[in-house]
Amino acid sequence: MDESIASLASAIGSRVKQERQARRWTLDQLAEAAGVSRRMIINVEQATMNPSVGTLLRISDALGVGLPDLVQSPESKAVKVIRKGEGAVLWSSESGGRGVLVAGTEPPEVVELWDWILGPGDKHASEPHTPGTKELLQVQEGTVAVTAADQTVALEAGDSITFPGDVAHSYANNTTEPARFSLAVFERGVGSPHREAGNE
């Protein structure tokens, strides 16, 4: 792991441990609630690995916090500024692609703002998020193929799409040129009893 990835992994690990201990949960209890192995929770808390976005979403959902809360320093300020280059890189590829969480709001209505670059041939597949999740995407450069709800749409620069994030979906660059898009993810009722009951 390079220094920035190691630093992010350490921050995430500390935050997960802090949230787990605040609930007086054991490693096994969090693992069961998140649907991941105990070893995975240990690895995340000890920052010995760089977990996937899907794993982080499962853990954040189980803890009842938004993904932004796991990757950003807790601040009580009404205005939060994240400077260029300070976002959390949560996905990367060998061809130069990356998914950067650049901003987010706190529960219960969580909105995540992402900056994505897909290198030539890159594809990022995502598991269904919690019920009611919505995604909004706009292509800034290149061509992006978005697949959701068994439908694939090719989008050019300037095109946008809204789709349910609670179904399996993916973003792909099937061209030989890089592509870039902005993505907003909206999750309702994070950490609320209504949402937890709906996830059982």
Tab-separated table of C-alpha atoms in Angstrom:
chain	number	residue	atom	x	y	z
A	1	MET	CA	0.000	0.000	0.000
A	2	ASP	CA	1.300	3.461	-0.807
A	3	GLU	CA	1.299	6.137	1.883
A	4	SER	CA	-2.046	7.771	0.991
A	5	ILE	CA	-3.851	4.412	0.764
A	6	ALA	CA	-2.281	3.273	4.042
A	7	SER	CA	-3.328	6.509	5.725
A	8	LEU	CA	-6.917	6.129	4.467
A	9	ALA	CA	-7.026	2.458	5.542
A	10	SER	CA	-5.808	3.459	9.002
A	11	ALA	CA	-8.443	6.198	9.318
A	12	ILE	CA	-11.198	3.819	8.206
A	13	GLY	CA	-9.988	1.119	10.603
A	14	SER	CA	-9.978	3.517	13.555
A	15	ARG	CA	-13.438	4.793	12.697
A	16	VAL	CA	-14.919	1.298	12.315
A	17	LYS	CA	-13.425	0.228	15.648
A	18	GLN	CA	-14.676	3.411	17.339
A	19	GLU	CA	-18.231	2.919	15.998
A	20	ARG	CA	-18.226	-0.796	16.893
A	21	GLN	CA	-17.018	-0.160	20.441
A	22	ALA	CA	-19.510	2.701	20.917
A	23	ARG	CA	-22.248	0.115	20.299
A	24	ARG	CA	-20.501	-2.412	22.592
A	25	TRP	CA	-20.440	-4.898	19.724
A	26	THR	CA	-17.960	-7.723	19.449
A	27	LEU	CA	-16.107	-8.377	16.217
A	28	ASP	CA	-18.468	-11.300	15.627
A	29	GLN	CA	-21.564	-9.136	16.113
A	30	LEU	CA	-20.399	-6.570	13.550
A	31	ALA	CA	-19.341	-9.302	11.137
A	32	GLU	CA	-22.770	-10.920	11.363
A	33	ALA	CA	-24.631	-7.617	10.992
A	34	ALA	CA	-22.508	-6.648	7.977
A	35	GLY	CA	-22.557	-10.067	6.334
A	36	VAL	CA	-18.763	-10.291	6.177
A	37	SER	CA	-16.255	-12.524	7.925
A	38	ARG	CA	-14.770	-11.803	11.354
A	39	ARG	CA	-11.340	-11.854	9.690
A	40	MET	CA	-12.498	-9.078	7.318
A	41	ILE	CA	-13.523	-6.867	10.270
A	42	ILE	CA	-10.165	-7.519	11.947
A	43	ASN	CA	-8.298	-6.683	8.716
A	44	VAL	CA	-10.277	-3.456	8.275
A	45	GLU	CA	-9.797	-2.346	11.892
A	46	GLN	CA	-6.071	-3.142	11.797
A	47	ALA	CA	-5.684	-1.461	8.375
A	48	THR	CA	-3.935	-4.507	6.928
A	49	MET	CA	-5.942	-4.358	3.699
A	50	ASN	CA	-7.738	-1.954	1.391
A	51	PRO	CA	-11.393	-3.141	1.504
A	52	SER	CA	-13.682	-2.876	-1.518
A	53	VAL	CA	-16.379	-0.222	-1.756
A	54	GLY	CA	-18.967	-3.011	-1.363
A	55	THR	CA	-17.403	-4.190	1.895
A	56	LEU	CA	-17.248	-0.640	3.259
A	57	LEU	CA	-20.903	-0.108	2.350
A	58	ARG	CA	-21.902	-3.305	4.198
A	59	ILE	CA	-19.960	-2.243	7.294
A	60	SER	CA	-21.274	1.338	7.243
A	61	ASP	CA	-24.847	0.082	6.788
A	62	ALA	CA	-24.449	-2.351	9.696
A	63	LEU	CA	-23.132	0.443	11.919
A	64	GLY	CA	-25.916	2.787	10.813
A	65	VAL	CA	-23.548	5.438	9.517
A	66	GLY	CA	-23.021	6.683	5.994
A	67	LEU	CA	-19.987	5.725	3.945
A	68	PRO	CA	-18.712	9.343	4.123
A	69	ASP	CA	-18.595	9.008	7.936
A	70	LEU	CA	-16.151	6.106	7.629
A	71	VAL	CA	-13.714	7.866	5.313
A	72	GLN	CA	-13.831	11.484	6.463
A	73	SER	CA	-12.734	13.023	9.741
A	74	PRO	CA	-15.706	13.709	11.999
A	75	GLU	CA	-16.338	17.445	12.048
A	76	SER	CA	-19.094	19.390	13.707
A	77	LYS	CA	-18.775	22.296	11.266
A	78	ALA	CA	-21.810	23.226	9.174
A	79	VAL	CA	-19.541	23.909	6.188
A	80	LYS	CA	-17.007	21.249	5.239
A	81	VAL	CA	-14.411	21.944	2.576
A	82	ILE	CA	-12.529	19.168	0.854
A	83	ARG	CA	-9.752	20.511	-1.344
A	84	LYS	CA	-8.672	19.045	-4.662
A	85	GLY	CA	-6.725	15.841	-4.026
A	86	GLU	CA	-8.131	15.346	-0.501
A	87	GLY	CA	-10.995	12.988	-1.428
A	88	ALA	CA	-10.917	9.330	-0.419
A	89	VAL	CA	-9.776	7.076	-3.275
A	90	LEU	CA	-11.889	3.963	-2.670
A	91	TRP	CA	-11.379	2.228	-6.029
A	92	SER	CA	-8.521	2.174	-8.510
A	93	SER	CA	-7.469	0.188	-11.570
A	94	GLU	CA	-4.230	-0.683	-13.323
A	95	SER	CA	-5.227	1.456	-16.312
A	96	GLY	CA	-5.411	4.627	-14.200
A	97	GLY	CA	-9.074	4.520	-13.229
A	98	ARG	CA	-10.189	5.682	-9.805
A	99	GLY	CA	-13.320	6.306	-7.781
A	100	VAL	CA	-12.935	9.199	-5.343
A	101	LEU	CA	-15.490	10.014	-2.654
A	102	VAL	CA	-15.128	13.806	-2.634
A	103	ALA	CA	-17.964	14.819	-0.292
A	104	GLY	CA	-20.843	13.437	1.705
A	105	THR	CA	-23.545	14.294	4.193
A	106	GLU	CA	-24.302	12.743	7.571
A	107	PRO	CA	-27.154	10.337	8.414
A	108	PRO	CA	-30.024	9.908	8.239
A	109	GLU	CA	-30.254	11.348	4.684
A	110	VAL	CA	-26.860	10.493	3.202
A	111	VAL	CA	-25.712	11.935	-0.110
A	112	GLU	CA	-22.338	10.890	-1.503
A	113	LEU	CA	-20.581	12.861	-4.253
A	114	TRP	CA	-18.040	10.914	-6.306
A	115	ASP	CA	-15.507	11.783	-9.004
A	116	TRP	CA	-14.841	8.757	-11.222
A	117	ILE	CA	-12.259	8.134	-13.930
A	118	LEU	CA	-12.478	4.908	-15.935
A	119	GLY	CA	-9.399	3.950	-17.910
A	120	PRO	CA	-9.760	2.208	-21.267
A	121	GLY	CA	-11.557	-1.112	-20.716
A	122	ASP	CA	-12.300	-0.399	-17.040
A	123	LYS	CA	-15.486	-1.661	-15.415
A	124	HIS	CA	-16.754	-1.233	-11.866
A	125	ALA	CA	-19.602	-3.505	-10.785
A	126	SER	CA	-21.596	-2.668	-7.663
A	127	GLU	CA	-23.853	-4.823	-5.534
A	128	PRO	CA	-27.339	-3.497	-4.784
A	129	HIS	CA	-27.305	-0.832	-2.086
A	130	THR	CA	-29.974	-0.514	0.607
A	131	PRO	CA	-33.626	-0.269	-0.514
A	132	GLY	CA	-34.572	3.143	-1.865
A	133	THR	CA	-31.037	4.197	-2.860
A	134	LYS	CA	-30.893	6.417	-5.963
A	135	GLU	CA	-27.922	7.300	-8.160
A	136	LEU	CA	-27.438	10.257	-10.484
A	137	LEU	CA	-24.557	10.283	-12.925
A	138	GLN	CA	-23.263	12.803	-15.473
A	139	VAL	CA	-20.467	12.078	-17.931
A	140	GLN	CA	-17.795	14.790	-18.054
A	141	GLU	CA	-15.455	13.205	-20.622
A	142	GLY	CA	-15.521	10.175	-22.911
A	143	THR	CA	-18.174	7.463	-23.034
A	144	VAL	CA	-19.576	5.505	-20.089
A	145	ALA	CA	-21.869	2.468	-20.337
A	146	VAL	CA	-24.179	2.265	-17.316
A	147	THR	CA	-26.016	-0.979	-16.612
A	148	ALA	CA	-28.869	-1.020	-14.076
A	149	ALA	CA	-32.115	-2.962	-13.789
A	150	ASP	CA	-31.113	-5.169	-16.769
A	151	GLN	CA	-30.732	-2.139	-19.041
A	152	THR	CA	-27.473	-0.789	-20.492
A	153	VAL	CA	-27.204	2.801	-21.698
A	154	ALA	CA	-24.169	4.375	-23.404
A	155	LEU	CA	-23.650	7.961	-22.272
A	156	GLU	CA	-21.489	10.611	-23.960
A	157	ALA	CA	-19.963	13.756	-22.422
A	158	GLY	CA	-22.771	15.955	-21.096
A	159	ASP	CA	-25.305	13.100	-20.872
A	160	SER	CA	-26.794	12.152	-17.511
A	161	ILE	CA	-28.850	9.320	-16.035
A	162	THR	CA	-30.838	8.609	-12.876
A	163	PHE	CA	-31.300	5.005	-11.787
A	164	PRO	CA	-32.072	2.856	-8.731
A	165	GLY	CA	-28.974	2.013	-6.712
A	166	ASP	CA	-30.760	-0.832	-4.930
A	167	VAL	CA	-30.252	-3.164	-7.904
A	168	ALA	CA	-26.982	-4.590	-9.221
A	169	HIS	CA	-25.369	-1.974	-11.446
A	170	SER	CA	-22.097	-1.169	-13.171
A	171	TYR	CA	-20.160	1.561	-14.932
A	172	ALA	CA	-17.897	0.629	-17.850
A	173	ASN	CA	-15.600	2.275	-20.364
A	174	ASN	CA	-15.621	0.115	-23.479
A	175	THR	CA	-13.469	2.533	-25.480
A	176	THR	CA	-9.730	3.128	-25.870
A	177	GLU	CA	-9.890	6.610	-24.307
A	178	PRO	CA	-10.319	7.522	-20.595
A	179	ALA	CA	-13.765	8.525	-19.372
A	180	ARG	CA	-14.757	10.693	-16.419
A	181	PHE	CA	-18.070	11.116	-14.638
A	182	SER	CA	-19.605	12.667	-11.539
A	183	LEU	CA	-21.832	10.458	-9.411
A	184	ALA	CA	-24.245	11.331	-6.606
A	185	VAL	CA	-25.648	8.547	-4.426
A	186	PHE	CA	-28.668	9.202	-2.196
A	187	GLU	CA	-29.529	6.842	0.693
A	188	ARG	CA	-32.578	7.499	2.857
A	189	GLY	CA	-32.894	6.757	6.561
A	190	VAL	CA	-29.343	5.582	7.265
A	191	GLY	CA	-29.217	4.221	10.811
A	192	SER	CA	-32.966	4.511	11.370
A	193	PRO	CA	-35.003	1.626	12.856
A	194	HIS	CA	-37.271	1.709	9.753
A	195	ARG	CA	-34.297	1.107	7.465
A	196	GLU	CA	-32.812	-1.613	9.670
A	197	ALA	CA	-36.112	-3.454	9.719
A	198	GLY	CA	-36.312	-3.191	5.952
A	199	ASN	CA	-32.885	-4.802	5.588
A	200	GLU	CA	-33.613	-7.932	7.605
